[in-house]
Coordinates of C-alpha atoms in Angstrom, one line a residue:
M27 CA 7.9 33.0 26.0
T28 CA 10.5 35.0 24.0
L29 CA 11.3 34.3 20.3
P30 CA 15.0 35.5 20.0
V31 CA 15.9 33.6 16.8
T32 CA 12.7 34.8 15.1
A33 CA 13.1 38.4 16.5
L34 CA 16.7 38.7 15.2
T35 CA 15.9 37.2 11.8
A36 CA 12.9 39.5 11.4
A37 CA 15.1 42.5 12.5
I38 CA 17.7 41.7 10.0
C39 CA 15.2 41.1 7.3
G40 CA 13.6 44.5 8.1
L41 CA 17.0 46.3 7.8
L42 CA 17.8 44.5 4.5
L43 CA 14.2 45.4 3.2
I44 CA 14.9 49.2 4.1
F45 CA 18.3 49.1 2.4
L46 CA 16.6 47.6 -0.8
M47 CA 13.8 50.1 -0.5
F48 CA 16.2 53.1 -0.6
K49 CA 17.9 51.5 -3.7
V50 CA 14.7 51.4 -5.4
I51 CA 13.9 54.9 -4.4
G52 CA 17.5 56.1 -5.5
Q53 CA 16.8 54.4 -8.9
R54 CA 13.4 55.9 -9.3
V55 CA 15.0 59.4 -8.7
R56 CA 17.8 58.8 -11.1
T57 CA 15.6 57.5 -13.9
E58 CA 12.5 59.9 -13.0
T59 CA 10.2 56.7 -12.9
M60 CA 7.3 57.1 -10.5
F61 CA 5.5 53.8 -11.3
G62 CA 6.5 50.5 -12.6
A63 CA 10.0 49.6 -13.7
S64 CA 10.2 51.4 -17.1
E65 CA 12.6 49.9 -19.5
D66 CA 15.6 50.7 -17.1
E67 CA 17.3 47.4 -16.5
K68 CA 18.8 48.6 -13.2
M69 CA 15.3 49.5 -12.0
K70 CA 14.0 46.1 -12.8
M71 CA 17.0 44.6 -10.9
V72 CA 16.6 46.7 -7.8
R73 CA 12.8 46.1 -7.7
G74 CA 13.3 42.3 -8.2
A75 CA 15.7 42.2 -5.4
H76 CA 13.4 44.1 -3.1
A77 CA 10.4 42.2 -4.2
N78 CA 12.1 38.7 -3.8
L79 CA 12.9 39.4 -0.1
A80 CA 9.5 40.8 0.5
E81 CA 8.1 37.5 -0.9
N82 CA 10.4 35.1 1.0
A83 CA 11.0 36.6 4.3
P84 CA 7.4 36.3 5.7
M85 CA 7.2 32.7 5.1
A86 CA 10.6 32.1 6.8
I87 CA 9.8 34.3 9.7
L88 CA 6.4 32.7 10.2
L89 CA 7.9 29.2 10.2
L90 CA 10.7 30.3 12.5
A91 CA 8.1 31.6 15.0
L92 CA 5.9 28.5 14.9
L93 CA 9.0 26.2 15.6
E94 CA 10.4 28.4 18.2
L95 CA 7.1 28.5 20.0
S96 CA 7.1 24.7 20.0
N97 CA 10.5 24.7 21.8
A98 CA 12.5 23.4 18.6
H99 CA 16.1 22.8 19.0
H100 CA 17.6 26.3 19.4
W101 CA 20.8 25.7 17.4
T102 CA 19.3 24.1 14.6
L103 CA 16.7 26.8 14.3
T104 CA 19.5 29.4 14.5
A105 CA 21.4 27.5 11.7
L106 CA 18.5 27.5 9.5
A107 CA 17.8 31.2 10.2
A108 CA 21.4 31.9 9.4
L109 CA 21.2 30.0 6.2
F110 CA 18.2 32.0 5.1
L111 CA 19.8 35.3 5.9
V112 CA 23.1 34.5 4.2
G113 CA 21.0 33.3 1.2
R114 CA 19.1 36.6 1.0
V115 CA 22.4 38.7 1.2
L116 CA 23.9 36.4 -1.4
H117 CA 20.7 36.8 -3.6
V118 CA 21.0 40.6 -3.4
F119 CA 24.8 40.7 -4.0
G120 CA 24.1 38.2 -6.9
M121 CA 21.6 40.4 -8.4
Y122 CA 23.9 43.3 -8.6
Q123 CA 26.8 41.0 -10.0
H124 CA 24.5 39.4 -12.6
H125 CA 23.1 43.0 -13.6
T126 CA 26.7 44.2 -14.2
G127 CA 27.5 41.2 -16.5
K128 CA 29.5 39.4 -13.9
T129 CA 28.9 35.8 -12.4
V130 CA 25.4 34.6 -11.7
K131 CA 26.8 32.3 -9.0
F132 CA 26.0 34.3 -6.0
R133 CA 22.5 34.7 -7.1
Q134 CA 22.2 31.0 -7.6
F135 CA 23.7 30.2 -4.3
G136 CA 21.5 32.8 -2.6
V137 CA 18.3 31.2 -4.1
I138 CA 19.5 27.8 -3.2
G139 CA 20.2 28.6 0.3
S140 CA 16.9 30.4 0.9
A141 CA 15.0 27.7 -0.7
M142 CA 16.8 25.0 1.4
S143 CA 16.2 26.9 4.5
I144 CA 12.3 27.4 3.9
L145 CA 12.1 23.7 2.8
A146 CA 13.7 22.6 6.0
L147 CA 11.6 24.8 8.2
S148 CA 8.5 23.8 6.4
L149 CA 9.2 20.0 6.6
W150 CA 10.1 20.4 10.3
T151 CA 6.8 22.2 11.0
L152 CA 4.9 19.8 9.0
F153 CA 6.5 16.8 11.0
L154 CA 5.6 18.6 14.3
V155 CA 2.0 19.0 13.1
V156 CA 1.7 15.3 12.1
T157 CA 3.3 14.1 15.3
G158 CA 1.0 16.3 17.5
N159 CA 4.0 18.3 18.9
L160 CA 3.4 21.7 17.3
L161 CA 3.0 24.4 19.9
N162 CA 3.1 21.9 22.9

């Protein structure tokens, strides 16, 4: 059994994580900060964006895999994966916007999109567990 939705989501999250990792590295070089965030606000922002993805992506990917292994509806799963990914990108963009004193709306929409997708995936998985249809 293949997991195309999970694989694509994981690959995109991996690329976004690498992008953010290099943003953190670049800021560390600019501020000569080897450990922690120092007092540099941009360092705190790039570390926060990286950490937030690292905290949320594993749960979304795990839930996607469980549902995909359970033969969940492909297009619904794809839509929830897309919502999660769009949410993550909006969150990163929003962190940069917020840091530069611009709007916080992108960050808010990103958090809401990510949270709603993980909530829907969690409830769907729970439903399949309760009804005895998970991994059948």
